[in-house]
Amino acid sequence: PSPSSTVPFRRDDHFISRDSLDKIRQICARPAGRAALFGLGGVGKSQIAIEHTYQIQDESPTTWVFWVHASTRARFEESYRRIAEKTEIDGWDDPKADILRLVRKWLCDESNGRWVMVIDNADDSAVFFPTTPKTQVAGLSNLDEAAQLLSEFLPQSPNGSILITSRDREVARRLAGRGDCLVEVKPMDEGEALALLQKKLSNVNEPDAFELVEALDYMPLAITQAAAYIEQRAPRTTVSRYIDEFRQNDQDRARLLTKDVGDGRRDGRAYNSIIATWQISFTHIRKEMPTAARLLSLMSFFDRQGIPESLLQGRYQLDVVEEADFEEDLLTLTNYSLIGMNVDGREFEMHRLVQFSMKKWLELFDELESWKETFVKLMYDNFPLGEHKNWAVCQALYPHARAAVACQPAGGQAVKPWTSVLHKAAWYASEMGKYKEAEEMNRGALKAKEAAFGAEDPDTLASINDLAVVLKEQGKYEQAEALSRQALKGMENILGKKHPHTLVSMNNLAVVLSNQGKHKQVEALNRQVLKRREKTLGKEHPNTLTSVNNIAITLSKQGKYADAEALHRQVLEWREKVLGKEHPHTLQSVHNLAYVLHQRQQYEEASQLYQRACAGFQEKLGPDHPRTQLYMENYSALQQVWKP
């Protein structure tokens, strides 16, 4: 018979060319060439392989092209039988024929001409490699032994080349035989993803197209799935409406990503939804490497980037995980392209949609809530208290603490750790000038505390205080004042007027009133707080110094600059001694003194102090922080009236 093809898929008119296609063409051009595409399910491996076969047919019509489904042994044998039929191998239709051996023999016979073979979906090592040593299967019949050694029926023949597609890097490596024959298929880049969407859907405006492919992590299957969904429901469903539904909530997102739309260029027995596709991998890993599945479960709750090794090792199963086990689990997940890592291998990352799909999978097994609690407990134990010395750790863990917002427990003992994580993360966000994020977390913590502990609980009142501070920073003074008074009244009733928490509430109320210009009332409150703090905490306690600082600010706002200067110098001296010269509170005192000296026309010293404060805040908080910008504006105002 004349050379022909057993590829069961038509060519994709919408195919977007990718670098990986050129790489496998080069590898397969070698004598007995073997190349392997590996990567996440739905990333486009089979589509690249299909295009590869059609390009071969275009360039060399005399080359046989064979397609082998390799997800199971039965499907592999079925594909080989199809090859035997197509090539009309003698005896192929004999019920007793050993089809695998007949096809291998035909492939090794150079007189049959050139051939190209695709081994698609070679994900399960047990399909190709023996699970027991050869010495233990020596007594088996030829057919049984062949089942154990299926990889032997892929010949190394100079007249043929083999392309493998697999989700598992290790399976791909073993089948390809060499590491330099592996080609990882990653999600598309932005340009490729946009081109794919625009080929699938006409008349898509550019901003919507950008937003959709970004939301879908540039995954080809997810983009194709979304495009088919939109096309089937047009004109009532548009790209913009799809995006709105996708972002609305987890239920809508899951419904859209689970929708199985037909695709004639994918295996008819494969899923056409991205969630179902990945859940096949999750299930396989759970069966073969349960601890790796647990590691992936935990990682799916972190922010997608910068997941630290220190918060994973030994944290994801009941027994202590030895380093070797952790390394094996990491290897399993990286082999499946479910996680990536940074250059030194100490931090990891995941695709957003993989994390989301994993959570939906955990939900099926009734494990979602327990893993949420595990993750929140991890953040509770590791996100540090709100102190300047902890800022570096806070910065590294803040995105993961933010991710914990979505892990609110239904109730019970899990509420306290969750609200504590939100409280600590909100403090750091506020210090960084991220006031809207801080407000969101404070409101979440407050609502949960009110439901769990009641409105008069000290923890609840502390959250009211926190929320008031953040509202004040955003200029929402009336709301801030009402909450500050509510917190103060509650603290006085429960803890008494001299308790440190009560004094914090009184101090916060004074700050809010100061922003509203009620300076005489503020000065009286601040002096009251100062007197009590000096008595209960001592003169050099940071909270006491805050009270002195606040009095100085109030005096300055009333134009009493000489008195304000004396107090600011006193606070600066004590803060340098107690907190250190680079502490943000110390730098605030540097600025406050500079501002008063500026008003008193002592420009040279004011300029030096402004420069110190601006440089310190730029280094600590960055140029975009509200305080950095305020300090720069005040320094700029000085430069307008004084030149050294």
Short mmCIF file of N, CA and C in Angstrom, two decimals, residues 537-638:
data_model
loop_
_atom_site.label_atom_id
_atom_site.label_comp_id
_atom_site.label_asym_id
_atom_site.label_seq_id
_atom_site.Cartn_x
_atom_site.Cartn_y
_atom_site.Cartn_z
N LEU A 537 3.39 52.53 82.03
CA LEU A 537 4.38 51.96 81.11
C LEU A 537 5.79 52.50 81.32
N GLY A 538 5.90 53.70 81.88
CA GLY A 538 7.22 54.32 82.03
C GLY A 538 7.45 55.38 80.97
N LYS A 539 8.40 56.29 81.24
CA LYS A 539 8.60 57.45 80.37
C LYS A 539 9.21 57.11 79.02
N GLU A 540 9.96 56.00 78.92
CA GLU A 540 10.65 55.70 77.68
C GLU A 540 9.98 54.58 76.87
N HIS A 541 8.80 54.15 77.30
CA HIS A 541 8.08 53.13 76.53
C HIS A 541 7.67 53.72 75.18
N PRO A 542 7.76 52.95 74.08
CA PRO A 542 7.37 53.47 72.76
C PRO A 542 5.98 54.10 72.72
N ASN A 543 5.02 53.55 73.45
CA ASN A 543 3.67 54.13 73.46
C ASN A 543 3.66 55.47 74.17
N THR A 544 4.46 55.58 75.21
CA THR A 544 4.57 56.87 75.92
C THR A 544 5.18 57.93 75.00
N LEU A 545 6.21 57.53 74.28
CA LEU A 545 6.85 58.46 73.34
C LEU A 545 5.87 58.89 72.25
N THR A 546 5.00 57.98 71.84
CA THR A 546 3.97 58.33 70.86
C THR A 546 3.07 59.44 71.41
N SER A 547 2.71 59.34 72.69
CA SER A 547 1.85 60.37 73.30
C SER A 547 2.55 61.73 73.33
N VAL A 548 3.85 61.74 73.70
CA VAL A 548 4.61 63.00 73.70
C VAL A 548 4.65 63.58 72.29
N ASN A 549 4.90 62.69 71.31
CA ASN A 549 4.94 63.11 69.90
C ASN A 549 3.61 63.74 69.49
N ASN A 550 2.51 63.12 69.90
CA ASN A 550 1.19 63.63 69.52
C ASN A 550 0.90 64.99 70.13
N ILE A 551 1.34 65.19 71.36
CA ILE A 551 1.17 66.50 71.99
C ILE A 551 1.96 67.56 71.22
N ALA A 552 3.17 67.19 70.84
CA ALA A 552 4.01 68.13 70.09
C ALA A 552 3.36 68.51 68.76
N ILE A 553 2.76 67.52 68.08
CA ILE A 553 2.08 67.79 66.82
C ILE A 553 0.89 68.72 67.02
N THR A 554 0.15 68.50 68.11
CA THR A 554 -1.00 69.35 68.42
C THR A 554 -0.55 70.79 68.69
N LEU A 555 0.55 70.93 69.44
CA LEU A 555 1.07 72.28 69.70
C LEU A 555 1.49 72.96 68.40
N SER A 556 2.11 72.19 67.52
CA SER A 556 2.54 72.73 66.23
C SER A 556 1.34 73.21 65.41
N LYS A 557 0.27 72.43 65.43
CA LYS A 557 -0.93 72.80 64.67
C LYS A 557 -1.59 74.06 65.23
N GLN A 558 -1.29 74.35 66.50
CA GLN A 558 -1.83 75.57 67.11
C GLN A 558 -0.86 76.75 66.99
N GLY A 559 0.24 76.52 66.26
CA GLY A 559 1.22 77.60 66.06
C GLY A 559 2.19 77.78 67.21
N LYS A 560 2.19 76.87 68.17
CA LYS A 560 3.10 76.97 69.33
C LYS A 560 4.39 76.23 69.00
N TYR A 561 5.15 76.79 68.04
CA TYR A 561 6.28 76.07 67.48
C TYR A 561 7.45 75.89 68.45
N ALA A 562 7.69 76.86 69.32
CA ALA A 562 8.81 76.75 70.27
C ALA A 562 8.56 75.58 71.22
N ASP A 563 7.34 75.49 71.76
CA ASP A 563 7.02 74.38 72.66
C ASP A 563 7.05 73.04 71.91
N ALA A 564 6.55 73.07 70.68
CA ALA A 564 6.54 71.84 69.86
C ALA A 564 7.97 71.37 69.58
N GLU A 565 8.87 72.36 69.27
CA GLU A 565 10.26 71.99 68.98
C GLU A 565 10.90 71.29 70.17
N ALA A 566 10.70 71.82 71.36
CA ALA A 566 11.31 71.23 72.55
C ALA A 566 10.85 69.77 72.73
N LEU A 567 9.55 69.54 72.55
CA LEU A 567 9.03 68.17 72.72
C LEU A 567 9.53 67.24 71.61
N HIS A 568 9.57 67.75 70.36
CA HIS A 568 10.04 66.91 69.25
C HIS A 568 11.51 66.52 69.44
N ARG A 569 12.32 67.44 69.95
CA ARG A 569 13.73 67.10 70.20
C ARG A 569 13.82 66.02 71.27
N GLN A 570 12.99 66.15 72.27
CA GLN A 570 12.99 65.17 73.37
C GLN A 570 12.57 63.78 72.85
N VAL A 571 11.50 63.75 72.04
CA VAL A 571 11.02 62.47 71.50
C VAL A 571 12.06 61.86 70.57
N LEU A 572 12.68 62.69 69.72
CA LEU A 572 13.68 62.18 68.80
C LEU A 572 14.85 61.56 69.54
N GLU A 573 15.32 62.22 70.57
CA GLU A 573 16.44 61.70 71.36
C GLU A 573 16.07 60.34 71.97
N TRP A 574 14.88 60.25 72.55
CA TRP A 574 14.46 59.00 73.19
C TRP A 574 14.20 57.89 72.17
N ARG A 575 13.60 58.25 71.04
CA ARG A 575 13.33 57.22 70.02
C ARG A 575 14.63 56.67 69.44
N GLU A 576 15.61 57.56 69.20
CA GLU A 576 16.91 57.06 68.72
C GLU A 576 17.52 56.09 69.72
N LYS A 577 17.33 56.37 71.00
CA LYS A 577 17.88 55.53 72.05
C LYS A 577 17.12 54.21 72.18
N VAL A 578 15.78 54.29 72.15
CA VAL A 578 14.94 53.10 72.41
C VAL A 578 14.72 52.27 71.14
N LEU A 579 14.46 52.93 70.02
CA LEU A 579 14.07 52.23 68.79
C LEU A 579 15.20 52.11 67.77
N GLY A 580 16.16 53.03 67.84
CA GLY A 580 17.23 53.05 66.85
C GLY A 580 17.01 54.16 65.84
N LYS A 581 18.09 54.56 65.17
CA LYS A 581 18.05 55.73 64.28
C LYS A 581 17.28 55.49 62.99
N GLU A 582 17.13 54.21 62.57
CA GLU A 582 16.49 53.92 61.29
C GLU A 582 15.05 53.45 61.43
N HIS A 583 14.56 53.37 62.65
CA HIS A 583 13.17 52.92 62.86
C HIS A 583 12.21 53.96 62.24
N PRO A 584 11.14 53.51 61.60
CA PRO A 584 10.20 54.46 60.99
C PRO A 584 9.66 55.50 61.95
N HIS A 585 9.40 55.11 63.21
CA HIS A 585 8.90 56.10 64.17
C HIS A 585 9.97 57.16 64.46
N THR A 586 11.23 56.73 64.49
CA THR A 586 12.32 57.69 64.68
C THR A 586 12.38 58.65 63.49
N LEU A 587 12.26 58.09 62.30
CA LEU A 587 12.30 58.93 61.09
C LEU A 587 11.11 59.89 61.04
N GLN A 588 9.97 59.47 61.58
CA GLN A 588 8.83 60.38 61.69
C GLN A 588 9.17 61.56 62.59
N SER A 589 9.85 61.25 63.70
CA SER A 589 10.26 62.34 64.60
C SER A 589 11.26 63.27 63.94
N VAL A 590 12.15 62.71 63.13
CA VAL A 590 13.09 63.54 62.37
C VAL A 590 12.32 64.52 61.48
N HIS A 591 11.31 63.99 60.78
CA HIS A 591 10.51 64.86 59.90
C HIS A 591 9.73 65.89 60.71
N ASN A 592 9.12 65.45 61.80
CA ASN A 592 8.30 66.37 62.60
C ASN A 592 9.13 67.54 63.13
N LEU A 593 10.35 67.23 63.57
CA LEU A 593 11.23 68.30 64.04
C LEU A 593 11.63 69.21 62.87
N ALA A 594 11.90 68.60 61.72
CA ALA A 594 12.26 69.40 60.54
C ALA A 594 11.13 70.35 60.18
N TYR A 595 9.90 69.87 60.24
CA TYR A 595 8.75 70.70 59.88
C TYR A 595 8.62 71.91 60.82
N VAL A 596 8.80 71.68 62.12
CA VAL A 596 8.69 72.78 63.10
C VAL A 596 9.82 73.80 62.87
N LEU A 597 11.04 73.30 62.63
CA LEU A 597 12.17 74.21 62.38
C LEU A 597 11.94 75.00 61.09
N HIS A 598 11.33 74.33 60.10
CA HIS A 598 10.97 74.99 58.85
C HIS A 598 10.04 76.18 59.14
N GLN A 599 9.03 75.95 59.98
CA GLN A 599 8.08 77.01 60.31
C GLN A 599 8.75 78.12 61.11
N ARG A 600 9.81 77.78 61.85
CA ARG A 600 10.53 78.78 62.66
C ARG A 600 11.68 79.42 61.87
N GLN A 601 11.76 79.09 60.55
CA GLN A 601 12.74 79.67 59.63
C GLN A 601 14.18 79.29 59.98
N GLN A 602 14.32 78.15 60.65
CA GLN A 602 15.66 77.62 60.91
C GLN A 602 15.97 76.63 59.78
N TYR A 603 16.20 77.21 58.58
CA TYR A 603 16.16 76.43 57.35
C TYR A 603 17.30 75.42 57.20
N GLU A 604 18.48 75.79 57.63
CA GLU A 604 19.63 74.89 57.39
C GLU A 604 19.45 73.56 58.13
N GLU A 605 19.11 73.63 59.42
CA GLU A 605 18.92 72.39 60.18
C GLU A 605 17.68 71.65 59.68
N ALA A 606 16.63 72.40 59.33
CA ALA A 606 15.42 71.78 58.81
C ALA A 606 15.73 71.00 57.53
N SER A 607 16.56 71.59 56.66
CA SER A 607 16.92 70.93 55.39
C SER A 607 17.65 69.62 55.65
N GLN A 608 18.60 69.63 56.58
CA GLN A 608 19.35 68.41 56.89
C GLN A 608 18.43 67.31 57.42
N LEU A 609 17.49 67.70 58.28
CA LEU A 609 16.57 66.72 58.86
C LEU A 609 15.59 66.19 57.82
N TYR A 610 15.10 67.09 56.96
CA TYR A 610 14.20 66.65 55.87
C TYR A 610 14.90 65.61 55.00
N GLN A 611 16.15 65.90 54.65
CA GLN A 611 16.90 64.96 53.80
C GLN A 611 17.04 63.60 54.47
N ARG A 612 17.32 63.62 55.76
CA ARG A 612 17.47 62.36 56.49
C ARG A 612 16.15 61.58 56.50
N ALA A 613 15.06 62.29 56.78
CA ALA A 613 13.74 61.64 56.85
C ALA A 613 13.33 61.09 55.48
N CYS A 614 13.53 61.89 54.43
CA CYS A 614 13.14 61.47 53.08
C CYS A 614 13.95 60.26 52.63
N ALA A 615 15.25 60.30 52.86
CA ALA A 615 16.12 59.20 52.45
C ALA A 615 15.74 57.92 53.21
N GLY A 616 15.49 58.08 54.51
CA GLY A 616 15.14 56.92 55.32
C GLY A 616 13.82 56.28 54.89
N PHE A 617 12.83 57.11 54.61
CA PHE A 617 11.52 56.56 54.22
C PHE A 617 11.55 55.99 52.81
N GLN A 618 12.32 56.60 51.93
CA GLN A 618 12.45 56.03 50.58
C GLN A 618 13.07 54.64 50.65
N GLU A 619 14.05 54.48 51.50
CA GLU A 619 14.72 53.18 51.64
C GLU A 619 13.79 52.16 52.29
N LYS A 620 13.06 52.58 53.34
CA LYS A 620 12.23 51.65 54.10
C LYS A 620 10.91 51.33 53.42
N LEU A 621 10.28 52.37 52.85
CA LEU A 621 8.91 52.21 52.36
C LEU A 621 8.74 52.47 50.87
N GLY A 622 9.77 53.02 50.26
CA GLY A 622 9.68 53.27 48.83
C GLY A 622 9.15 54.66 48.51
N PRO A 623 9.37 55.12 47.28
CA PRO A 623 9.00 56.49 46.91
C PRO A 623 7.50 56.72 46.80
N ASP A 624 6.71 55.65 46.67
CA ASP A 624 5.27 55.82 46.46
C ASP A 624 4.45 55.81 47.76
N HIS A 625 5.11 55.55 48.88
CA HIS A 625 4.38 55.52 50.15
C HIS A 625 3.86 56.93 50.46
N PRO A 626 2.62 57.03 50.97
CA PRO A 626 2.05 58.36 51.26
C PRO A 626 2.93 59.23 52.16
N ARG A 627 3.56 58.62 53.16
CA ARG A 627 4.41 59.43 54.05
C ARG A 627 5.66 59.90 53.32
N THR A 628 6.25 59.04 52.52
CA THR A 628 7.43 59.46 51.74
C THR A 628 7.07 60.65 50.87
N GLN A 629 5.93 60.59 50.22
CA GLN A 629 5.51 61.67 49.34
C GLN A 629 5.23 62.96 50.12
N LEU A 630 4.62 62.82 51.31
CA LEU A 630 4.36 64.00 52.14
C LEU A 630 5.68 64.65 52.56
N TYR A 631 6.64 63.83 52.98
CA TYR A 631 7.92 64.37 53.42
C TYR A 631 8.65 65.05 52.27
N MET A 632 8.57 64.45 51.08
CA MET A 632 9.21 65.06 49.90
C MET A 632 8.54 66.40 49.55
N GLU A 633 7.23 66.45 49.68
CA GLU A 633 6.51 67.71 49.40
C GLU A 633 6.92 68.81 50.38
N ASN A 634 7.04 68.44 51.66
CA ASN A 634 7.43 69.44 52.66
C ASN A 634 8.87 69.92 52.43
N TYR A 635 9.75 68.98 52.05
CA TYR A 635 11.14 69.36 51.76
C TYR A 635 11.19 70.27 50.53
N SER A 636 10.37 69.94 49.53
CA SER A 636 10.31 70.76 48.31
C SER A 636 9.82 72.17 48.64
N ALA A 637 8.85 72.27 49.56
CA ALA A 637 8.35 73.59 49.96
C ALA A 637 9.45 74.42 50.63
N LEU A 638 10.30 73.75 51.41
CA LEU A 638 11.43 74.45 52.04
C LEU A 638 12.39 74.98 50.98
#
